[in-house]
XYZ file of N, CA and C in Angstrom:
351
model
N -100.473 77.087 53.927
C -99.412 77.005 54.901
C -99.223 75.573 55.389
N -100.333 74.897 55.620
C -100.267 73.520 56.104
C -99.642 72.602 55.050
N -99.907 72.859 53.771
C -99.351 72.062 52.677
C -97.827 72.214 52.619
N -97.353 73.435 52.816
C -95.909 73.672 52.811
C -95.228 72.959 53.971
N -95.856 72.939 55.123
C -95.292 72.275 56.300
C -95.231 70.771 56.080
N -96.305 70.196 55.524
C -96.306 68.752 55.244
C -95.278 68.392 54.185
N -95.152 69.205 53.161
C -94.159 68.945 52.111
C -92.750 69.023 52.687
N -92.484 70.035 53.483
C -91.160 70.183 54.101
C -90.859 69.012 55.033
N -91.866 68.563 55.789
C -91.663 67.427 56.691
C -91.404 66.152 55.900
N -92.122 65.961 54.798
C -91.926 64.767 53.963
C -90.539 64.762 53.339
N -90.096 65.911 52.844
C -88.761 66.013 52.250
C -87.694 65.767 53.306
N -87.862 66.317 54.486
C -86.908 66.125 55.575
C -86.842 64.653 55.991
N -87.995 64.014 56.106
C -88.045 62.596 56.464
C -87.387 61.733 55.396
N -87.637 62.055 54.140
C -87.033 61.316 53.039
C -85.514 61.466 53.039
N -85.030 62.676 53.279
C -83.588 62.902 53.305
C -82.928 62.180 54.477
N -83.612 62.119 55.608
C -83.039 61.478 56.780
C -82.975 59.961 56.628
N -83.947 59.359 55.975
C -83.953 57.905 55.837
C -83.199 57.419 54.613
N -82.833 58.310 53.700
C -82.133 57.892 52.478
C -80.745 57.338 52.790
N -80.111 57.791 53.840
C -78.768 57.340 54.165
C -78.713 56.212 55.172
N -79.844 55.706 55.574
C -79.865 54.650 56.592
C -79.324 53.341 56.034
N -78.480 52.709 56.805
C -77.906 51.441 56.361
C -78.905 50.295 56.466
N -79.999 50.479 57.182
C -81.002 49.417 57.276
C -81.710 49.215 55.945
N -81.810 50.241 55.150
C -82.451 50.107 53.843
C -81.530 49.459 52.813
N -80.231 49.437 53.094
C -79.271 48.878 52.151
C -79.521 47.390 51.908
N -79.903 46.651 52.924
C -80.141 45.214 52.797
C -81.379 44.900 51.966
N -82.280 45.846 51.841
C -83.513 45.628 51.084
C -83.245 45.667 49.585
N -82.274 46.471 49.172
C -81.955 46.627 47.760
C -81.245 45.381 47.259
N -81.682 44.844 46.118
C -81.072 43.643 45.544
C -79.707 43.969 44.961
N -78.734 43.141 45.286
C -77.405 43.237 44.699
C -77.041 41.874 44.128
N -76.758 41.791 42.840
C -76.408 40.498 42.253
C -75.005 40.059 42.686
N -74.765 38.750 42.660
C -73.429 38.221 42.918
C -72.538 38.603 41.742
N -71.326 39.067 42.043
C -70.391 39.469 41.003
C -69.165 38.559 41.093
N -68.946 37.763 40.057
C -67.788 36.877 39.969
C -66.921 37.336 38.809
N -65.629 37.498 39.058
C -64.715 37.948 38.023
C -63.455 37.108 38.035
N -62.941 36.803 36.849
C -61.661 36.130 36.742
C -61.765 34.650 36.456
N -60.708 33.934 36.833
C -60.600 32.492 36.619
C -61.158 31.753 37.817
N -62.271 31.035 37.632
C -62.844 30.249 38.729
C -61.980 29.017 38.948
N -61.424 28.875 40.141
C -60.556 27.742 40.478
C -61.156 26.944 41.619
N -61.034 25.642 41.541
C -61.424 24.776 42.640
C -60.170 24.115 43.199
N -60.281 23.569 44.393
C -59.143 22.875 45.010
C -58.736 21.670 44.170
N -59.702 21.046 43.518
C -59.417 19.893 42.664
C -58.538 20.293 41.486
N -58.852 21.439 40.863
C -58.055 21.915 39.731
C -56.633 22.259 40.156
N -56.499 22.942 41.281
C -55.170 23.340 41.761
C -54.355 22.109 42.157
N -55.013 21.081 42.679
C -54.311 19.855 43.087
C -53.735 19.100 41.886
N -54.236 19.353 40.698
C -53.730 18.685 39.489
C -52.385 19.254 39.046
N -52.024 20.426 39.539
C -50.758 21.053 39.137
C -49.584 20.368 39.805
N -48.517 20.215 39.063
C -47.283 19.621 39.571
C -46.097 20.424 39.064
N -45.111 20.621 39.915
C -43.867 21.243 39.477
C -43.265 20.338 38.418
N -42.826 20.932 37.307
C -42.271 20.158 36.202
C -43.194 20.130 34.992
N -44.436 20.569 35.155
C -45.355 20.641 34.010
C -44.922 21.789 33.103
N -45.211 21.670 31.806
C -44.900 22.786 30.908
C -46.110 23.703 30.775
N -45.940 24.831 30.106
C -46.997 25.838 29.996
C -48.245 25.289 29.308
N -48.054 24.444 28.317
C -49.197 23.879 27.598
C -50.018 22.967 28.518
N -49.373 22.176 29.339
C -50.078 21.309 30.275
C -50.843 22.124 31.321
N -50.233 23.205 31.811
C -50.895 24.066 32.790
C -52.107 24.739 32.162
N -51.956 25.255 30.949
C -53.070 25.913 30.265
C -54.200 24.920 29.986
N -53.866 23.683 29.698
C -54.887 22.659 29.478
C -55.636 22.358 30.776
N -54.922 22.372 31.897
C -55.522 22.063 33.194
C -56.377 23.211 33.728
N -55.866 24.442 33.670
C -56.547 25.577 34.289
C -57.156 26.572 33.303
N -56.818 26.464 32.041
C -57.245 27.473 31.082
C -56.211 28.578 30.998
N -56.518 29.595 30.204
C -55.565 30.689 30.051
C -55.547 31.552 31.308
N -54.389 32.103 31.649
C -54.311 32.914 32.873
C -54.990 34.263 32.696
N -55.379 34.847 33.814
C -55.976 36.183 33.812
C -54.935 37.213 33.370
N -53.703 37.066 33.889
C -52.618 38.001 33.570
C -51.311 37.237 33.484
N -50.377 37.808 32.749
C -49.009 37.293 32.793
C -48.091 38.481 33.015
N -46.921 38.216 33.550
C -45.962 39.273 33.859
C -45.572 39.993 32.567
N -45.764 41.303 32.487
C -45.455 42.015 31.251
C -43.951 42.118 30.959
N -43.123 41.923 31.952
C -41.688 42.060 31.747
C -41.006 40.742 31.421
N -41.612 39.645 31.843
C -41.102 38.326 31.451
C -42.315 37.418 31.340
N -42.311 36.578 30.366
C -43.469 35.718 30.110
C -43.432 34.472 30.991
N -42.715 34.534 32.113
C -42.509 33.351 32.942
C -43.352 33.326 34.213
N -44.250 34.273 34.403
C -45.127 34.286 35.573
C -46.565 34.459 35.108
N -47.425 33.540 35.535
C -48.846 33.588 35.200
C -49.649 33.817 36.473
N -50.705 34.612 36.360
C -51.584 34.904 37.491
C -53.003 34.458 37.164
N -53.550 33.628 38.011
C -54.960 33.230 37.935
C -55.646 33.892 39.122
N -56.534 34.828 38.851
C -57.185 35.599 39.908
C -58.690 35.389 39.813
N -59.314 35.089 40.946
C -60.769 34.962 41.007
C -61.268 35.842 42.134
N -62.133 36.789 41.798
C -62.698 37.722 42.775
C -64.196 37.498 42.831
N -64.714 37.369 44.045
C -66.130 37.070 44.230
C -66.733 38.054 45.228
N -67.864 38.658 44.822
C -68.590 39.564 45.705
C -70.048 39.124 45.737
N -70.406 38.266 46.705
C -71.780 37.784 46.781
C -72.704 38.793 47.459
N -73.626 39.365 46.687
C -74.653 40.266 47.216
C -74.140 41.297 48.191
N -74.581 41.204 49.434
C -74.205 42.168 50.468
C -73.056 41.669 51.339
N -72.419 40.572 50.943
C -71.343 40.005 51.758
C -69.990 40.597 51.391
N -68.982 40.215 52.137
C -67.615 40.700 51.971
C -66.976 40.121 50.700
N -66.150 40.918 50.052
C -65.445 40.494 48.845
C -64.333 39.518 49.214
N -64.209 38.427 48.444
C -63.103 37.481 48.628
C -62.323 37.391 47.325
N -61.036 37.120 47.449
C -60.194 36.987 46.260
C -59.249 35.814 46.422
N -59.132 35.036 45.369
C -58.219 33.892 45.305
C -57.176 34.204 44.241
N -55.899 34.134 44.589
C -54.833 34.416 43.634
C -53.879 33.228 43.570
N -53.704 32.703 42.365
C -52.768 31.596 42.117
C -51.678 32.139 41.205
N -50.443 32.131 41.700
C -49.307 32.636 40.927
C -48.424 31.453 40.550
N -48.196 31.291 39.251
C -47.365 30.199 38.752
C -46.123 30.787 38.106
N -44.962 30.253 38.483
C -43.692 30.733 37.957
C -43.049 29.625 37.134
N -42.588 29.990 35.942
C -41.934 29.043 35.031
C -40.478 29.442 34.863
N -39.628 28.478 34.511
C -38.239 28.813 34.207
C -38.144 29.259 32.748
N -36.937 29.533 32.283
C -36.748 30.072 30.931
C -37.149 29.083 29.834
N -37.192 27.793 30.150
C -37.604 26.807 29.143
C -39.095 26.482 29.224
N -39.846 27.192 30.080
C -41.292 27.012 30.143
C -41.758 25.887 31.041
N -40.936 25.496 32.019
C -41.287 24.432 32.956
C -41.706 25.066 34.288
N -42.809 24.595 34.854
C -43.345 25.130 36.103
C -42.380 24.853 37.252
N -41.981 25.933 37.965
C -41.029 25.786 39.065
C -41.614 26.153 40.421
N -42.683 26.980 40.455
C -43.232 27.421 41.733
C -44.740 27.627 41.616
N -45.476 27.193 42.667
C -46.922 27.365 42.750
C -47.209 28.125 44.034
N -47.773 29.330 43.920
C -48.102 30.147 45.084
C -49.605 30.383 45.082
N -50.301 29.799 46.054
C -51.760 29.815 46.115
C -52.200 30.577 47.356
N -52.744 31.792 47.181
C -53.148 32.601 48.337
C -54.549 33.134 48.145
N -55.420 33.037 49.106
C -55.329 32.113 50.231
C -55.510 30.689 49.732
N -54.982 29.725 50.479
C -55.067 28.338 50.051
C -56.506 27.887 49.932
N -56.809 27.208 48.846
C -58.130 26.606 48.690
C -58.197 25.374 49.556
N -59.272 25.222 50.288
C -59.409 24.033 51.120
C -59.885 22.869 50.278
N -59.648 21.672 50.745
C -60.028 20.476 50.013
C -61.508 20.162 50.074
N -62.288 20.886 50.882
C -63.713 20.579 51.014
C -64.557 21.532 50.178
N -64.243 21.640 48.883
C -65.011 22.465 47.960
C -66.379 21.857 47.716
N -67.392 22.681 47.722
C -68.734 22.188 47.431
C -69.120 22.478 45.982
N -68.332 23.303 45.288
C -68.664 23.680 43.924
C -67.837 22.923 42.892
N -67.245 21.802 43.235
C -66.409 21.107 42.279
C -67.181 20.175 41.402
């Protein structure tokens, strides 16, 4: 009888502590980086009037392009460091019909004080 009581108490204690958020920080979570890594230095090299080949040479190939027209490129970088909040950087480049860069939309803006450049 005593063995059953101890087993039941151990199972109950285990079930109660399994959902605790305090144990979440103990578990290792690797940093997850996905997409095109961009620095403020790389984005600063872009100029309106560049052609697609110059942009691709500067930043590499885009993560996505608009499936309905080949005139919009998306560079997306998503970062999830361990137990911290997810951040995402999206750079949208728009070209005209002749392949010349006409618009640069950088959200959120990369600051000039990058430490990883």
